[in-house]
mmCIF file of C-alpha atoms in Angstrom:
data_model
loop_
_atom_site.group_PDB
_atom_site.id
_atom_site.type_symbol
_atom_site.label_atom_id
_atom_site.label_comp_id
_atom_site.label_asym_id
_atom_site.label_seq_id
_atom_site.Cartn_x
_atom_site.Cartn_y
_atom_site.Cartn_z
ATOM 1 C CA UNK A 1 -6.899 -16.168 -6.372
ATOM 2 C CA UNK A 2 -5.760 -14.290 -3.314
ATOM 3 C CA UNK A 3 -2.056 -13.607 -3.602
ATOM 4 C CA UNK A 4 -1.556 -12.272 -0.106
ATOM 5 C CA UNK A 5 -3.464 -13.768 2.802
ATOM 6 C CA UNK A 6 -3.616 -12.383 6.301
ATOM 7 C CA UNK A 7 -5.729 -14.752 8.330
ATOM 8 C CA UNK A 8 -5.995 -12.673 11.507
ATOM 9 C CA UNK A 9 -8.594 -9.906 11.130
ATOM 10 C CA UNK A 10 -7.828 -8.707 14.654
ATOM 11 C CA UNK A 11 -5.381 -9.368 17.455
ATOM 12 C CA UNK A 12 -5.282 -8.253 21.069
ATOM 13 C CA UNK A 13 -1.967 -8.304 22.912
ATOM 14 C CA UNK A 14 -0.754 -7.109 26.296
ATOM 15 C CA UNK A 15 1.760 -4.318 26.314
ATOM 16 C CA UNK A 16 5.412 -5.479 26.313
ATOM 17 C CA UNK A 17 4.553 -8.870 24.875
ATOM 18 C CA UNK A 18 5.873 -9.968 21.501
ATOM 19 C CA UNK A 19 3.348 -10.376 18.708
ATOM 20 C CA UNK A 20 3.432 -12.221 15.415
ATOM 21 C CA UNK A 21 1.248 -11.149 12.512
ATOM 22 C CA UNK A 22 0.771 -13.823 9.891
ATOM 23 C CA UNK A 23 1.153 -13.398 6.141
ATOM 24 C CA UNK A 24 1.220 -16.038 3.423
ATOM 25 C CA UNK A 25 1.719 -15.307 -0.233
ATOM 26 C CA UNK A 26 1.323 -16.992 -3.558
ATOM 27 C CA UNK A 27 3.569 -16.383 -6.546
ATOM 28 C CA UNK A 28 5.282 -18.331 -9.269
ATOM 29 C CA UNK A 29 7.965 -15.670 -9.707
ATOM 30 C CA UNK A 30 11.452 -16.406 -8.420
ATOM 31 C CA UNK A 31 12.086 -12.717 -7.794
ATOM 32 C CA UNK A 32 9.742 -10.821 -5.539
ATOM 33 C CA UNK A 33 9.684 -8.507 -2.567
ATOM 34 C CA UNK A 34 7.601 -8.581 0.571
ATOM 35 C CA UNK A 35 6.641 -5.502 2.558
ATOM 36 C CA UNK A 36 4.877 -4.695 5.781
ATOM 37 C CA UNK A 37 3.061 -1.421 6.351
ATOM 38 C CA UNK A 38 1.489 0.088 9.442
ATOM 39 C CA UNK A 39 -1.634 2.208 9.199
ATOM 40 C CA UNK A 40 -2.496 4.084 12.411
ATOM 41 C CA UNK A 41 -5.925 5.559 12.982
ATOM 42 C CA UNK A 42 -4.777 8.763 11.270
ATOM 43 C CA UNK A 43 -4.765 6.808 8.005
ATOM 44 C CA UNK A 44 -1.275 7.201 6.564
ATOM 45 C CA UNK A 45 0.665 4.194 5.296
ATOM 46 C CA UNK A 46 3.971 3.750 7.106
ATOM 47 C CA UNK A 47 6.577 1.424 5.616
ATOM 48 C CA UNK A 48 8.025 -0.915 8.246
ATOM 49 C CA UNK A 49 10.197 -3.611 6.711
ATOM 50 C CA UNK A 50 11.180 -5.304 3.459
ATOM 51 C CA UNK A 51 12.315 -8.824 2.562
ATOM 52 C CA UNK A 52 13.635 -9.757 -0.874
ATOM 53 C CA UNK A 53 13.087 -13.258 -2.184
ATOM 54 C CA UNK A 54 16.837 -13.793 -2.542
ATOM 55 C CA UNK A 55 17.699 -12.450 0.894
ATOM 56 C CA UNK A 56 19.055 -15.316 2.963
ATOM 57 C CA UNK A 57 18.710 -13.592 6.300
ATOM 58 C CA UNK A 58 15.495 -12.437 7.861
ATOM 59 C CA UNK A 59 15.065 -8.674 7.700
ATOM 60 C CA UNK A 60 15.127 -6.687 10.919
ATOM 61 C CA UNK A 61 14.359 -3.019 11.643
ATOM 62 C CA UNK A 62 14.497 -2.092 15.293
ATOM 63 C CA UNK A 63 11.669 -3.904 17.075
ATOM 64 C CA UNK A 64 10.372 -5.310 13.793
ATOM 65 C CA UNK A 65 11.598 -8.509 12.235
ATOM 66 C CA UNK A 66 10.295 -10.536 9.347
ATOM 67 C CA UNK A 67 10.161 -14.296 9.762
ATOM 68 C CA UNK A 68 10.668 -15.348 6.141
ATOM 69 C CA UNK A 69 9.999 -18.997 5.358
ATOM 70 C CA UNK A 70 10.337 -19.243 1.602
ATOM 71 C CA UNK A 71 9.367 -22.884 1.208
ATOM 72 C CA UNK A 72 6.174 -22.290 3.151
ATOM 73 C CA UNK A 73 5.595 -18.944 1.381
ATOM 74 C CA UNK A 74 5.148 -17.117 4.618
ATOM 75 C CA UNK A 75 6.414 -13.722 5.719
ATOM 76 C CA UNK A 76 5.257 -13.115 9.261
ATOM 77 C CA UNK A 77 5.924 -9.820 11.015
ATOM 78 C CA UNK A 78 7.239 -10.063 14.559
ATOM 79 C CA UNK A 79 7.025 -7.052 16.848
ATOM 80 C CA UNK A 80 9.070 -7.430 19.995
ATOM 81 C CA UNK A 81 8.165 -5.706 23.257
ATOM 82 C CA UNK A 82 4.928 -4.229 21.980
ATOM 83 C CA UNK A 83 3.960 -0.672 22.879
ATOM 84 C CA UNK A 84 0.619 1.116 23.033
ATOM 85 C CA UNK A 85 1.630 3.058 19.942
ATOM 86 C CA UNK A 86 1.790 -0.182 17.976
ATOM 87 C CA UNK A 87 -2.002 -0.320 17.934
ATOM 88 C CA UNK A 88 -2.857 0.039 14.255
ATOM 89 C CA UNK A 89 -3.823 -1.793 11.100
ATOM 90 C CA UNK A 90 -0.999 -3.806 9.558
ATOM 91 C CA UNK A 91 -0.764 -4.773 5.914
ATOM 92 C CA UNK A 92 1.436 -7.328 4.210
ATOM 93 C CA UNK A 93 2.170 -6.642 0.538
ATOM 94 C CA UNK A 94 4.101 -8.257 -2.302
ATOM 95 C CA UNK A 95 5.791 -6.857 -5.361
ATOM 96 C CA UNK A 96 6.396 -9.467 -8.036
ATOM 97 C CA UNK A 97 9.517 -9.186 -10.152
ATOM 98 C CA UNK A 98 12.494 -7.017 -9.350
ATOM 99 C CA UNK A 99 12.556 -5.054 -12.582
ATOM 100 C CA UNK A 100 9.806 -2.998 -14.077
ATOM 101 C CA UNK A 101 6.708 -4.535 -12.520
ATOM 102 C CA UNK A 102 6.000 -2.450 -9.475
ATOM 103 C CA UNK A 103 2.441 -3.211 -8.541
ATOM 104 C CA UNK A 104 1.971 -3.893 -4.869
ATOM 105 C CA UNK A 105 -0.583 -6.539 -3.976
ATOM 106 C CA UNK A 106 -1.938 -6.164 -0.465
ATOM 107 C CA UNK A 107 -3.470 -8.503 2.047
ATOM 108 C CA UNK A 108 -6.696 -7.730 3.865
ATOM 109 C CA UNK A 109 -4.911 -6.400 6.908
ATOM 110 C CA UNK A 110 -4.754 -7.259 10.610
ATOM 111 C CA UNK A 111 -5.977 -4.831 13.243
ATOM 112 C CA UNK A 112 -3.629 -4.999 16.223
ATOM 113 C CA UNK A 113 -4.710 -3.668 19.597
ATOM 114 C CA UNK A 114 -2.191 -3.356 22.410
ATOM 115 C CA UNK A 115 -3.761 -3.419 25.863
ATOM 116 C CA UNK A 116 -2.071 -1.663 28.796
ATOM 117 C CA UNK B 1 11.237 17.194 2.145
ATOM 118 C CA UNK B 2 10.509 14.224 -0.101
ATOM 119 C CA UNK B 3 6.792 13.677 -0.176
ATOM 120 C CA UNK B 4 3.645 12.734 -2.021
ATOM 121 C CA UNK B 5 0.790 15.169 -1.556
ATOM 122 C CA UNK B 6 -2.889 14.626 -2.212
ATOM 123 C CA UNK B 7 -5.750 17.080 -2.304
ATOM 124 C CA UNK B 8 -8.317 17.203 -0.971
ATOM 125 C CA UNK B 9 -7.792 15.085 2.133
ATOM 126 C CA UNK B 10 -11.498 14.778 2.777
ATOM 127 C CA UNK B 11 -14.371 15.152 0.351
ATOM 128 C CA UNK B 12 -18.090 14.594 0.603
ATOM 129 C CA UNK B 13 -19.925 14.833 -2.689
ATOM 130 C CA UNK B 14 -23.113 13.691 -4.371
ATOM 131 C CA UNK B 15 -23.729 11.094 -7.030
ATOM 132 C CA UNK B 16 -22.852 12.241 -10.531
ATOM 133 C CA UNK B 17 -20.850 15.338 -9.681
ATOM 134 C CA UNK B 18 -17.469 15.126 -11.401
ATOM 135 C CA UNK B 19 -14.460 15.419 -9.156
ATOM 136 C CA UNK B 20 -10.686 15.288 -9.349
ATOM 137 C CA UNK B 21 -8.276 14.194 -6.652
ATOM 138 C CA UNK B 22 -4.819 15.587 -7.252
ATOM 139 C CA UNK B 23 -1.540 13.825 -6.526
ATOM 140 C CA UNK B 24 1.905 15.354 -6.739
ATOM 141 C CA UNK B 25 5.375 14.048 -5.876
ATOM 142 C CA UNK B 26 8.668 15.928 -5.614
ATOM 143 C CA UNK B 27 11.069 12.977 -5.912
ATOM 144 C CA UNK B 28 11.287 12.791 -9.707
ATOM 145 C CA UNK B 29 9.728 9.331 -9.641
ATOM 146 C CA UNK B 30 8.736 7.730 -12.912
ATOM 147 C CA UNK B 31 6.144 5.377 -11.461
ATOM 148 C CA UNK B 32 2.899 6.598 -9.912
ATOM 149 C CA UNK B 33 -0.163 4.671 -8.864
ATOM 150 C CA UNK B 34 -3.596 5.039 -7.333
ATOM 151 C CA UNK B 35 -5.047 2.601 -4.810
ATOM 152 C CA UNK B 36 -8.350 2.423 -3.032
ATOM 153 C CA UNK B 37 -8.732 0.916 0.424
ATOM 154 C CA UNK B 38 -11.936 -0.757 1.562
ATOM 155 C CA UNK B 39 -12.573 -2.675 4.805
ATOM 156 C CA UNK B 40 -11.677 -6.337 4.525
ATOM 157 C CA UNK B 41 -10.155 -5.881 1.064
ATOM 158 C CA UNK B 42 -6.875 -4.155 1.767
ATOM 159 C CA UNK B 43 -5.593 -1.799 -0.919
ATOM 160 C CA UNK B 44 -6.382 -2.425 -4.556
ATOM 161 C CA UNK B 45 -4.725 -0.743 -7.497
ATOM 162 C CA UNK B 46 -6.924 1.460 -9.674
ATOM 163 C CA UNK B 47 -4.515 2.848 -12.304
ATOM 164 C CA UNK B 48 -0.805 3.285 -12.646
ATOM 165 C CA UNK B 49 1.636 5.187 -14.787
ATOM 166 C CA UNK B 50 5.162 4.145 -15.738
ATOM 167 C CA UNK B 51 6.063 7.615 -17.017
ATOM 168 C CA UNK B 52 4.652 10.732 -18.675
ATOM 169 C CA UNK B 53 1.813 9.900 -21.077
ATOM 170 C CA UNK B 54 2.034 6.191 -20.147
ATOM 171 C CA UNK B 55 -0.892 4.933 -18.071
ATOM 172 C CA UNK B 56 -2.568 1.564 -17.625
ATOM 173 C CA UNK B 57 -5.399 -0.061 -15.736
ATOM 174 C CA UNK B 58 -4.947 -1.752 -12.421
ATOM 175 C CA UNK B 59 -7.340 -4.204 -10.817
ATOM 176 C CA UNK B 60 -10.346 -1.923 -10.273
ATOM 177 C CA UNK B 61 -10.321 0.801 -12.961
ATOM 178 C CA UNK B 62 -14.064 1.024 -13.630
ATOM 179 C CA UNK B 63 -15.451 4.492 -13.010
ATOM 180 C CA UNK B 64 -12.065 6.192 -12.879
ATOM 181 C CA UNK B 65 -9.809 8.076 -15.275
ATOM 182 C CA UNK B 66 -6.241 9.292 -14.933
ATOM 183 C CA UNK B 67 -3.784 11.396 -16.871
ATOM 184 C CA UNK B 68 -0.033 11.925 -16.685
ATOM 185 C CA UNK B 69 0.886 15.083 -18.510
ATOM 186 C CA UNK B 70 3.722 15.987 -16.166
ATOM 187 C CA UNK B 71 6.090 13.706 -14.327
ATOM 188 C CA UNK B 72 5.205 15.042 -10.905
ATOM 189 C CA UNK B 73 1.384 14.974 -11.189
ATOM 190 C CA UNK B 74 -1.059 12.089 -11.496
ATOM 191 C CA UNK B 75 -4.669 13.208 -10.952
ATOM 192 C CA UNK B 76 -7.500 10.750 -10.397
ATOM 193 C CA UNK B 77 -10.755 11.714 -12.072
ATOM 194 C CA UNK B 78 -14.214 10.448 -11.197
ATOM 195 C CA UNK B 79 -16.444 11.573 -14.067
ATOM 196 C CA UNK B 80 -19.713 10.462 -12.444
ATOM 197 C CA UNK B 81 -19.101 9.308 -8.885
ATOM 198 C CA UNK B 82 -21.358 6.693 -7.351
ATOM 199 C CA UNK B 83 -21.800 5.589 -3.719
ATOM 200 C CA UNK B 84 -19.724 2.428 -4.320
ATOM 201 C CA UNK B 85 -16.737 4.707 -4.903
ATOM 202 C CA UNK B 86 -16.878 5.822 -1.291
ATOM 203 C CA UNK B 87 -13.443 4.794 -0.087
ATOM 204 C CA UNK B 88 -10.023 5.850 1.140
ATOM 205 C CA UNK B 89 -7.746 6.654 -1.798
ATOM 206 C CA UNK B 90 -3.963 6.583 -1.825
ATOM 207 C CA UNK B 91 -1.535 7.867 -4.386
ATOM 208 C CA UNK B 92 1.941 6.316 -4.414
ATOM 209 C CA UNK B 93 5.166 6.810 -6.369
ATOM 210 C CA UNK B 94 8.572 5.205 -6.841
ATOM 211 C CA UNK B 95 11.548 5.020 -9.185
ATOM 212 C CA UNK B 96 11.531 2.687 -12.172
ATOM 213 C CA UNK B 97 12.920 0.181 -11.629
ATOM 214 C CA UNK B 98 12.748 0.436 -7.867
ATOM 215 C CA UNK B 99 16.038 -0.058 -6.037
ATOM 216 C CA UNK B 100 16.009 -3.338 -4.071
ATOM 217 C CA UNK B 101 14.113 -2.843 -0.870
ATOM 218 C CA UNK B 102 12.774 0.522 -1.918
ATOM 219 C CA UNK B 103 9.146 0.910 -1.113
ATOM 220 C CA UNK B 104 6.567 2.994 -2.830
ATOM 221 C CA UNK B 105 6.034 6.349 -1.177
ATOM 222 C CA UNK B 106 2.424 6.875 -0.212
ATOM 223 C CA UNK B 107 0.471 10.079 0.018
ATOM 224 C CA UNK B 108 -1.565 10.835 3.151
ATOM 225 C CA UNK B 109 -4.809 9.509 1.671
ATOM 226 C CA UNK B 110 -8.064 11.094 0.527
ATOM 227 C CA UNK B 111 -11.248 10.028 2.238
ATOM 228 C CA UNK B 112 -14.093 10.277 -0.255
ATOM 229 C CA UNK B 113 -17.773 9.918 0.549
ATOM 230 C CA UNK B 114 -20.305 9.842 -2.283
ATOM 231 C CA UNK B 115 -23.895 10.342 -1.159
#
């Protein structure tokens, strides 16, 4: 069963608009971590933001914020004031357990295109 | 500079010709892992290692081998590559256990084409 689901294969957004990338997850663990990565056309994986399952506040990092809705098992990435350089592939990932188990399970990715 | 390095970055080879993709990290991380990325599938774990001489299969280990003789190195070996192993490969590393919020550090990726 898919543990991380990203339902938007592609998104097109006008520059300076906010954009929300969807991510839902499935786990029976109480302790887990959620990550978002950006992959530009050059191919490297760039870590953007992290949310722990016990964190009560939504994580924020500059223009990135994570809309964490635990009961709905969703961890959407919000990018405010999008820029042309935000055009990339975005992956949601989960790490189950806080100790020892370190496998990251990835979603299928969402390709974001920012139009000028 | 803390980093994970992979070599080669690009490789085109032919079916059946053994190859090794090297991975090295300079952060003294215990945990290392290999992923492959395919369109529409995201990244999937091939093998991982919790420490020296400790390795285990991930989700898609068929056709691959690994070894961990030194803490810093975790090579990926394709004994007899086939076209379905054409993919983008990432090596990653982290501490064990990872500090809260600490991500895995990814290498730059190796793009492999098997003809």
